PDB file of C-alpha atoms in Angstrom:
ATOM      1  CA  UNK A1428      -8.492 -20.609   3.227  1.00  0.00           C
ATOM      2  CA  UNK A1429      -6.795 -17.203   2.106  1.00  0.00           C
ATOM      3  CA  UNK A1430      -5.653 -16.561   5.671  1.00  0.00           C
ATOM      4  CA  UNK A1431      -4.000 -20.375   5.610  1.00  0.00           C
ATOM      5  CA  UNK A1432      -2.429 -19.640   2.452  1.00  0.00           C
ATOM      6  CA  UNK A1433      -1.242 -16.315   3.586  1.00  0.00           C
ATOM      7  CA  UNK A1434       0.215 -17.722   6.930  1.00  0.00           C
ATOM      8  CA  UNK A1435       1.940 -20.866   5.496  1.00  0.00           C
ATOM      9  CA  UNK A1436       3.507 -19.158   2.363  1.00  0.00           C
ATOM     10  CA  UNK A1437       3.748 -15.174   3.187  1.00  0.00           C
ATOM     11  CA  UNK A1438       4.238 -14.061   6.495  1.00  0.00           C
ATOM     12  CA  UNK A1439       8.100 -16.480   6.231  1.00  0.00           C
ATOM     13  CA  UNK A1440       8.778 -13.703   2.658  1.00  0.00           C
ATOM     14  CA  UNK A1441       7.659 -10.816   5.226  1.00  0.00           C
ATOM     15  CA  UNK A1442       9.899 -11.786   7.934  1.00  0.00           C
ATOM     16  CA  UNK A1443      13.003 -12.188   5.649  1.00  0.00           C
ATOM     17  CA  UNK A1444      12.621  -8.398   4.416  1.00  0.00           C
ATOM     18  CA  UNK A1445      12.477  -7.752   8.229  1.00  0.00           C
ATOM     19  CA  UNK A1446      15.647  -9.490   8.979  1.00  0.00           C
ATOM     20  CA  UNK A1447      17.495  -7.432   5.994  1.00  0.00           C
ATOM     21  CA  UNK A1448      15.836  -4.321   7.227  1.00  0.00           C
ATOM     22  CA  UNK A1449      17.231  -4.832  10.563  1.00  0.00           C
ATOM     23  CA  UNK A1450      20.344  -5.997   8.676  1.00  0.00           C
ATOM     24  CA  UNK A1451      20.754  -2.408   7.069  1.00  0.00           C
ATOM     25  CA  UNK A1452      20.491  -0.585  10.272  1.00  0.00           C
ATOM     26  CA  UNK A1453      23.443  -1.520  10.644  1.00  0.00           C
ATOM     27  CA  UNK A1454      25.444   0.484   8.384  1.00  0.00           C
ATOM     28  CA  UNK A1455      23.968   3.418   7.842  1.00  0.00           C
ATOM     29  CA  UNK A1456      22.645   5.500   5.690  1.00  0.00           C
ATOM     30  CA  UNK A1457      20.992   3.693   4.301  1.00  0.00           C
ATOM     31  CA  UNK A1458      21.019   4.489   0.244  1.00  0.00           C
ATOM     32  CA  UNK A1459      18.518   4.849  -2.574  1.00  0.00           C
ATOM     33  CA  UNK A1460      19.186   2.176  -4.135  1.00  0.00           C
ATOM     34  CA  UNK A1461      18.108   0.138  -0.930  1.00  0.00           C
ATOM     35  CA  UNK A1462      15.303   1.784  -0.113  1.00  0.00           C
ATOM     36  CA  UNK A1463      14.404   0.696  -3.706  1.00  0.00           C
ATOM     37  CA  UNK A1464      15.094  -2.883  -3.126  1.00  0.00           C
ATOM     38  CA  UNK A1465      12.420  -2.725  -0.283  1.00  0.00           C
ATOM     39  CA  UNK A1466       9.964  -1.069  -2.213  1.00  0.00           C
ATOM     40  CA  UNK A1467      10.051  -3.523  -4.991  1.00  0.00           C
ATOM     41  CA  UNK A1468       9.565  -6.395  -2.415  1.00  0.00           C
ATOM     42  CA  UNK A1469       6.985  -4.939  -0.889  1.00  0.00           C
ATOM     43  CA  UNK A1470       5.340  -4.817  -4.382  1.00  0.00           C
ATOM     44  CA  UNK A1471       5.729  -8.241  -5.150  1.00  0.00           C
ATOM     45  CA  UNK A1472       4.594  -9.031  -1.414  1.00  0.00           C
ATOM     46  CA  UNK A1473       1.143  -7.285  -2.466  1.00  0.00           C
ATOM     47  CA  UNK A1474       1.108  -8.331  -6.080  1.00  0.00           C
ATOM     48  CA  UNK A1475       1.255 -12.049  -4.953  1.00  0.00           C
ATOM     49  CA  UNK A1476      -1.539 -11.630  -2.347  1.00  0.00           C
ATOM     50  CA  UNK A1477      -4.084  -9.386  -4.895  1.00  0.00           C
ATOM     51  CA  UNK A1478      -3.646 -12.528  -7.020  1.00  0.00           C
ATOM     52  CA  UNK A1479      -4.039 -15.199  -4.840  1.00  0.00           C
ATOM     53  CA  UNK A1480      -7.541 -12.918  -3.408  1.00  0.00           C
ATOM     54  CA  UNK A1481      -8.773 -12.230  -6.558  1.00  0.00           C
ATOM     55  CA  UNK A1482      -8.100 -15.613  -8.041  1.00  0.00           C
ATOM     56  CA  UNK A1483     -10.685 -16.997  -5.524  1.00  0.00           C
ATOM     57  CA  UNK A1484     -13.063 -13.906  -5.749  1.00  0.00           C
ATOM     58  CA  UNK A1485     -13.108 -14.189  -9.466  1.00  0.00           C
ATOM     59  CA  UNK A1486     -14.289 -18.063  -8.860  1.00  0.00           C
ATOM     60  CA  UNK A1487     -16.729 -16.996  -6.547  1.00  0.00           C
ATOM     61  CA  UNK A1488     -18.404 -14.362  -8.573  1.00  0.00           C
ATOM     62  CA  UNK A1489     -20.817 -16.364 -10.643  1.00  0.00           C
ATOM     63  CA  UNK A1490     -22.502 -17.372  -6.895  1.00  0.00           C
ATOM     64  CA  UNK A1491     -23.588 -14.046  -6.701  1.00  0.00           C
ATOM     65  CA  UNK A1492     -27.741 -13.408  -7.944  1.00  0.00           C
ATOM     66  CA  UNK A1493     -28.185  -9.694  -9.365  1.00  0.00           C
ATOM     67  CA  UNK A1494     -29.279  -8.221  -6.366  1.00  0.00           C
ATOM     68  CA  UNK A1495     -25.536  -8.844  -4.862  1.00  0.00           C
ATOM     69  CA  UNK A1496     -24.152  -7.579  -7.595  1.00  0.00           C
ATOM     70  CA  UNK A1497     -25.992  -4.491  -7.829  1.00  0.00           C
ATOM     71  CA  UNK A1498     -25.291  -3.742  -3.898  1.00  0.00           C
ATOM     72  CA  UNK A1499     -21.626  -4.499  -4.399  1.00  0.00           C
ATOM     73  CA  UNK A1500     -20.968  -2.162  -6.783  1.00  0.00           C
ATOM     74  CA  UNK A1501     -23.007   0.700  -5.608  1.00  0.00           C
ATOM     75  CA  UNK A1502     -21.166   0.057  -2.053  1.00  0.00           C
ATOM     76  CA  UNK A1503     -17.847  -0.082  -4.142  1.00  0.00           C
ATOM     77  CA  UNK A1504     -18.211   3.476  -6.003  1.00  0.00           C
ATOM     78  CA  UNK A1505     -19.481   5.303  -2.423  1.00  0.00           C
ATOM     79  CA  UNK A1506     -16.927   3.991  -0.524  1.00  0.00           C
ATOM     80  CA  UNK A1507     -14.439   5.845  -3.719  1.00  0.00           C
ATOM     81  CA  UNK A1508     -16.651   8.743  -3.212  1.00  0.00           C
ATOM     82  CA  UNK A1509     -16.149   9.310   0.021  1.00  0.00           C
ATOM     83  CA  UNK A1510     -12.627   9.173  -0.376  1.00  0.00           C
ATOM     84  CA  UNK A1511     -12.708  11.810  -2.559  1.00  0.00           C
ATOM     85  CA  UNK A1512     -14.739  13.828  -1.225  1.00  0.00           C
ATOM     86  CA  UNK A1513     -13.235  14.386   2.102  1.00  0.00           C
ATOM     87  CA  UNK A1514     -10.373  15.093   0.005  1.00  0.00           C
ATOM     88  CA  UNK A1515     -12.486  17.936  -2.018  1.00  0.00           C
ATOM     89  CA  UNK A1516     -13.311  19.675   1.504  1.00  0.00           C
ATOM     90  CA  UNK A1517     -10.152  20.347   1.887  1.00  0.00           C
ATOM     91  CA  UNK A1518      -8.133  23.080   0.875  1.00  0.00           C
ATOM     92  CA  UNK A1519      -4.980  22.474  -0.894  1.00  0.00           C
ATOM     93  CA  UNK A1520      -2.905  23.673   2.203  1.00  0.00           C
ATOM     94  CA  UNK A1521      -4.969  21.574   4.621  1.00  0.00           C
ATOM     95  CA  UNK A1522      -4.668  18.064   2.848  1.00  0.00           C
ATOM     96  CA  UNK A1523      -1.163  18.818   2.898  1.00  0.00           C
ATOM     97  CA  UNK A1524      -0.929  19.785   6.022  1.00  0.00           C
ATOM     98  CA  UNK A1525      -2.966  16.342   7.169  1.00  0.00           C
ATOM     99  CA  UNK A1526      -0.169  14.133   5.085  1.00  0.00           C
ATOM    100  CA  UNK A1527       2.505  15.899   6.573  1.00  0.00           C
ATOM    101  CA  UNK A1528       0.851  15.002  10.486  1.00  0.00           C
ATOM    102  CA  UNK A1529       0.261  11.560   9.070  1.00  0.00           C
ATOM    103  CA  UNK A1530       4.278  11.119   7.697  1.00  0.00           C
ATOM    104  CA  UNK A1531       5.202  12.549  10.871  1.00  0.00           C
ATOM    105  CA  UNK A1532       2.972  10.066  13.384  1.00  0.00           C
ATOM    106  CA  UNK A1533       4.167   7.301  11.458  1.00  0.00           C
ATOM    107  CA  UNK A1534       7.808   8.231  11.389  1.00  0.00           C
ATOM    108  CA  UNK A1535       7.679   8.847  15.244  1.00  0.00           C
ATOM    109  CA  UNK A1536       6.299   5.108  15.233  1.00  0.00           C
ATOM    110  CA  UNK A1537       9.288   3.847  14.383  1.00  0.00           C
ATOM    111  CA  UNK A1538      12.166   6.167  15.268  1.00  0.00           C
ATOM    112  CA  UNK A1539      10.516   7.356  18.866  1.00  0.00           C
ATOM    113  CA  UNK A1540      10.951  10.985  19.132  1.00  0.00           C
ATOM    114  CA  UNK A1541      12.176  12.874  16.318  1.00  0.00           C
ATOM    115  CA  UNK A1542      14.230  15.983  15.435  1.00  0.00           C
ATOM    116  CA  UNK A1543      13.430  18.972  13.524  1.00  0.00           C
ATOM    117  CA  UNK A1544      15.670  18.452  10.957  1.00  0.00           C
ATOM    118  CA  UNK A1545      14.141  14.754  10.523  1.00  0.00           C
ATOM    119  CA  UNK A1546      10.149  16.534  10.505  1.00  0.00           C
ATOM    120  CA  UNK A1547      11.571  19.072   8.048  1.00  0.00           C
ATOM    121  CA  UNK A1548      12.224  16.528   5.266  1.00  0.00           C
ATOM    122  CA  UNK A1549       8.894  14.866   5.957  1.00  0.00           C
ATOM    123  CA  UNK A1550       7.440  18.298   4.804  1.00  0.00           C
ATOM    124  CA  UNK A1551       9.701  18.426   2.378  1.00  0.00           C
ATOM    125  CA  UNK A1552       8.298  15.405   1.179  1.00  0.00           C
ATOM    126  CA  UNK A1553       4.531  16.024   1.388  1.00  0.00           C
ATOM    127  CA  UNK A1554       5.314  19.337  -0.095  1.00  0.00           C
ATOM    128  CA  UNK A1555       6.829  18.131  -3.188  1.00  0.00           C
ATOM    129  CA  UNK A1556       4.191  15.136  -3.783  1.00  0.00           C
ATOM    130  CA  UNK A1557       2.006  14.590  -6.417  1.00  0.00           C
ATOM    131  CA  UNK A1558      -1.819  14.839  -5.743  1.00  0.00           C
ATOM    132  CA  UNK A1559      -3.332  12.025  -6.804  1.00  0.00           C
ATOM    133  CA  UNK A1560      -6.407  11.607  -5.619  1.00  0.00           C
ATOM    134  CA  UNK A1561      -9.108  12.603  -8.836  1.00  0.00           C
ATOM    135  CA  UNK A1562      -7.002  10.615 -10.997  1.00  0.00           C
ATOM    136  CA  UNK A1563      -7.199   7.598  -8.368  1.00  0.00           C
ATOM    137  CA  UNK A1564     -10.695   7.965  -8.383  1.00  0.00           C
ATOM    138  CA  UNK A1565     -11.083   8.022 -12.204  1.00  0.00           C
ATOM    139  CA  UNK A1566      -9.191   4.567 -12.495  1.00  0.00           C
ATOM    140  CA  UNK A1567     -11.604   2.721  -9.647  1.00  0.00           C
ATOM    141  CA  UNK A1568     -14.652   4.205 -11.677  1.00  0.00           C
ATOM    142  CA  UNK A1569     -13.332   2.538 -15.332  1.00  0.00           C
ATOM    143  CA  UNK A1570     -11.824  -0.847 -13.271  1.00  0.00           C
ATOM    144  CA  UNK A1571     -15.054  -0.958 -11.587  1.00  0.00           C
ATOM    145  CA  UNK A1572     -17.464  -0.308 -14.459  1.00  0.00           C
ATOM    146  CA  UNK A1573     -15.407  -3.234 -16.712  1.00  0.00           C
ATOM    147  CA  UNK A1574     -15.494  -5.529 -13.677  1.00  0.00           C
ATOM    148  CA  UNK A1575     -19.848  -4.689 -13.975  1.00  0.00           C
ATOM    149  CA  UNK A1576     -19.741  -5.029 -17.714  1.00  0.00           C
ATOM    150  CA  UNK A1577     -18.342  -8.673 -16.938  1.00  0.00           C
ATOM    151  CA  UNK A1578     -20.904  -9.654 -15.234  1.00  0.00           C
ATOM    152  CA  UNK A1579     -23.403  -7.715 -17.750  1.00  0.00           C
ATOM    153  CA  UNK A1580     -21.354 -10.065 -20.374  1.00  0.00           C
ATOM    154  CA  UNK A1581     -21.571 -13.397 -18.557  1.00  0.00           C
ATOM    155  CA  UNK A1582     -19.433 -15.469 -20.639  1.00  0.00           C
ATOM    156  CA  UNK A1583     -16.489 -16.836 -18.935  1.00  0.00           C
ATOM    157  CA  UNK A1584     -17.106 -14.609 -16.103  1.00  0.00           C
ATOM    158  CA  UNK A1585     -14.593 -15.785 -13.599  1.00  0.00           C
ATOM    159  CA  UNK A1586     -11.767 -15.587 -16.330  1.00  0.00           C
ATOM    160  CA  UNK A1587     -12.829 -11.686 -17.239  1.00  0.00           C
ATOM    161  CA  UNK A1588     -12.787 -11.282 -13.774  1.00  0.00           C
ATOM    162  CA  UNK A1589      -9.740 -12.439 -12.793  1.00  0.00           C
ATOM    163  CA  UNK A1590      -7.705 -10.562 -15.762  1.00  0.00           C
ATOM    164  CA  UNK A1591      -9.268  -7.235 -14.722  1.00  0.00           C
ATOM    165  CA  UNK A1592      -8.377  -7.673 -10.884  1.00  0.00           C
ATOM    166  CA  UNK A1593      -4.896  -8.336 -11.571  1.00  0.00           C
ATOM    167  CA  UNK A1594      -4.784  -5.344 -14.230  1.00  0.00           C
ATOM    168  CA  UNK A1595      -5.727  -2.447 -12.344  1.00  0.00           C
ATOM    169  CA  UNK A1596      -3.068  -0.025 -14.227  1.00  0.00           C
ATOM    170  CA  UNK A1597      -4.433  -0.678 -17.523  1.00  0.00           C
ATOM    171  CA  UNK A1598      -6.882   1.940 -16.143  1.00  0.00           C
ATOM    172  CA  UNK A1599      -4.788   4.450 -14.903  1.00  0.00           C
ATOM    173  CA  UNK A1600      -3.758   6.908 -16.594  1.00  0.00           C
ATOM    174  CA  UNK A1601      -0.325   8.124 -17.339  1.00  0.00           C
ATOM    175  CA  UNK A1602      -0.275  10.878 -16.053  1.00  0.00           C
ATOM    176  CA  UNK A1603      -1.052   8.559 -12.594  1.00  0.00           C
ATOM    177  CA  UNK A1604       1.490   6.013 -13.070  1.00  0.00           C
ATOM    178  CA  UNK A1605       4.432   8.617 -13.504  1.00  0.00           C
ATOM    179  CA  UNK A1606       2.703  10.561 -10.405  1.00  0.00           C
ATOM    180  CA  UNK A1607       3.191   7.046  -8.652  1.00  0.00           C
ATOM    181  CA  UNK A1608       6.695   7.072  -9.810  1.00  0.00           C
ATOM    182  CA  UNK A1609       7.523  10.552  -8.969  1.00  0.00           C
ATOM    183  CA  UNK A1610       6.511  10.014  -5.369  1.00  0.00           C
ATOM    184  CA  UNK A1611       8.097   6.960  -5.408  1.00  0.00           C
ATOM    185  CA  UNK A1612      11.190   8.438  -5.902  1.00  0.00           C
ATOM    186  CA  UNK A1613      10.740  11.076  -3.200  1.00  0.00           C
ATOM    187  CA  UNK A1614       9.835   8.807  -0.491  1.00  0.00           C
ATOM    188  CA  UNK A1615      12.824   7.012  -1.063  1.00  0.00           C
ATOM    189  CA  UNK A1616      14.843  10.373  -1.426  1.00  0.00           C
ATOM    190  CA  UNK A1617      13.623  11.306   2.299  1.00  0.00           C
ATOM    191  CA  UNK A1618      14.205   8.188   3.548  1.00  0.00           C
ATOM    192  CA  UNK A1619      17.550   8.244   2.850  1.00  0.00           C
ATOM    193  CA  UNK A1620      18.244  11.610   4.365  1.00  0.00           C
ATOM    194  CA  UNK A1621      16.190  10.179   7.482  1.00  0.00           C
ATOM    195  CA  UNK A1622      18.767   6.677   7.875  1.00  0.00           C
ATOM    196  CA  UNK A1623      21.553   9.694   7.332  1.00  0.00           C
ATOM    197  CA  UNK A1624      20.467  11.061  10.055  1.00  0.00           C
ATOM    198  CA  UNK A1625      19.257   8.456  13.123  1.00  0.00           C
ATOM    199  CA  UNK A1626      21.045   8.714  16.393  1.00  0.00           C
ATOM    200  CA  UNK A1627      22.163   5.952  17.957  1.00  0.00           C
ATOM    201  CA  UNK A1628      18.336   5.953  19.961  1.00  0.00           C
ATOM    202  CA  UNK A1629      16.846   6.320  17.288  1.00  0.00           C
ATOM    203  CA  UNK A1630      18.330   3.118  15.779  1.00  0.00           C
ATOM    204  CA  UNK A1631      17.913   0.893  18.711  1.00  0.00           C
ATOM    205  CA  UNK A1632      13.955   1.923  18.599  1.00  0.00           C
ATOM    206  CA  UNK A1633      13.907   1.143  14.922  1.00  0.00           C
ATOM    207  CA  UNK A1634      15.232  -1.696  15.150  1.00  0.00           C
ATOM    208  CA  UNK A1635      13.047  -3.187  18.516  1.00  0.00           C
ATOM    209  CA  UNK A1636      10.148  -2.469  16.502  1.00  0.00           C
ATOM    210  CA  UNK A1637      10.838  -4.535  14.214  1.00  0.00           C
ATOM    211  CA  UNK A1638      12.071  -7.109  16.295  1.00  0.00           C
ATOM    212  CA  UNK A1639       8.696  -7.360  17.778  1.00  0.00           C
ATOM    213  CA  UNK A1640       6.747  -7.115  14.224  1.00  0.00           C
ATOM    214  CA  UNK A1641       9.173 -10.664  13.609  1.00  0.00           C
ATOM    215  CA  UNK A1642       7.973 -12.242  16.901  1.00  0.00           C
ATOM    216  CA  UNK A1643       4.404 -11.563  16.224  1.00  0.00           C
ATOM    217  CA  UNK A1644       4.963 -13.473  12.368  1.00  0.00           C
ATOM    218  CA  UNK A1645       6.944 -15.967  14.635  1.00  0.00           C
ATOM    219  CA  UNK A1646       4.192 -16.172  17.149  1.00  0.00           C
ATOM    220  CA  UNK A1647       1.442 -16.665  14.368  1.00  0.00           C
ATOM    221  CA  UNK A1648       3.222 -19.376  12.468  1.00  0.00           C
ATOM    222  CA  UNK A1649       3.911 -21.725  15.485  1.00  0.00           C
ATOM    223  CA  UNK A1650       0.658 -21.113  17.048  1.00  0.00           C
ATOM    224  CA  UNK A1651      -1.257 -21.975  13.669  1.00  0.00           C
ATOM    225  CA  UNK A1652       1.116 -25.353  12.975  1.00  0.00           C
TER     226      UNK A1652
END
């Protein structure tokens, strides 16, 4: 039912952003402000789906006996663990280093082969980029420990639920949330500078790729009528 919901109402909101993605390419660069336009979509994009999901999670949750519930949170906090630990084995230098090779793979993606100008304000980027990954943790432990008081609680369960999935920065701190906005701002500061700089290639191969991300939405929606 999610995966209905998400075909027949979504994937028509994704393909639009495509479309004035594609329409942008063609006067470049391509400014902040833009890029910011984008990035707010793509926000709403995932706000509406986390609330659709957890809507029907939260009315699911009082199907679950104790024993579920005890294995679902225990799975929850060392799948965060992990996260942060293979972060912790790394030196600061090295985690940089592996977002910088991530930026860079993903950026090729799209644009084919790139220049060194265009890889030097990726690391410019992951240079500059607040760390966030203790604080990130900290916020899934206190979300996660109110979602198992909830169920501790067990009055209107589905409700508390439901308020606390759609809420997750009322447990974040600050500190994160400006972090998130700081990086924010530097992604779309980079990006920029990348649209100033795409040859014509370049553009052609950004553009074909999302051509073909619009025919798969296209192909999904008429072979699911």
């Amino acid at each position: 039912s999610v995966l209905e919901w998400h075909r027949t109402t979504q994937l028509s909101q994704y393909k639009q952003q495509l479309l004035a993605l594609s329409s942008d390419l063609d006067s470049l660069p391509i400014s902040e402000g833009q890029w910011l336009i984008h990035f707010n979509n793509i926000t709403t994009h995932w706000h509406r789906a986390r609330n659709e999901v957890s809507l029907r999670s939260a009315k699911l949750a009082p199907l679950l006996d104790p024993t579920q519930v005890n294995y679902l949170f225990k799975k929850l906090h060392e799948k965060n663990q992990q996260k942060l630990d293979a972060f912790n084995d790394q030196t600061l230098e090295e985690y940089r280093e592996s977002r910088f090779e991530s930026m860079q793979e993903a950026i090729e993606d799209y644009l084919g082969s790139i220049s060194e100008q265009q890889k030097q304000f990726a690391l410019e980027f992951t240079g500059s980029a607040v760390i966030t990954e203790q604080e990130w943790f900290d916020s899934k432990v206190a979300l996660q420990g109110a979602m198992k008081a909830a169920f501790e609680d067990d009055r209107e369960l589905s409700d508390q639920l439901y308020v606390l999935m759609i809420n997750p920065d009322k447990f974040k701190a600050d500190s994160l949330l400006e972090a998130y906005n700081t990086n924010r701002t530097l992604l779309v500061s980079m990006l920029h500078k990348l649209s100033a700089s795409l040859s014509v290639e370049q553009v052609i191969h950004f553009k074909e790729e999302i051509a073909d991300l619009i025919a798969l939405i296209e192909s999904i929606e008429v072979n699911h009528k």
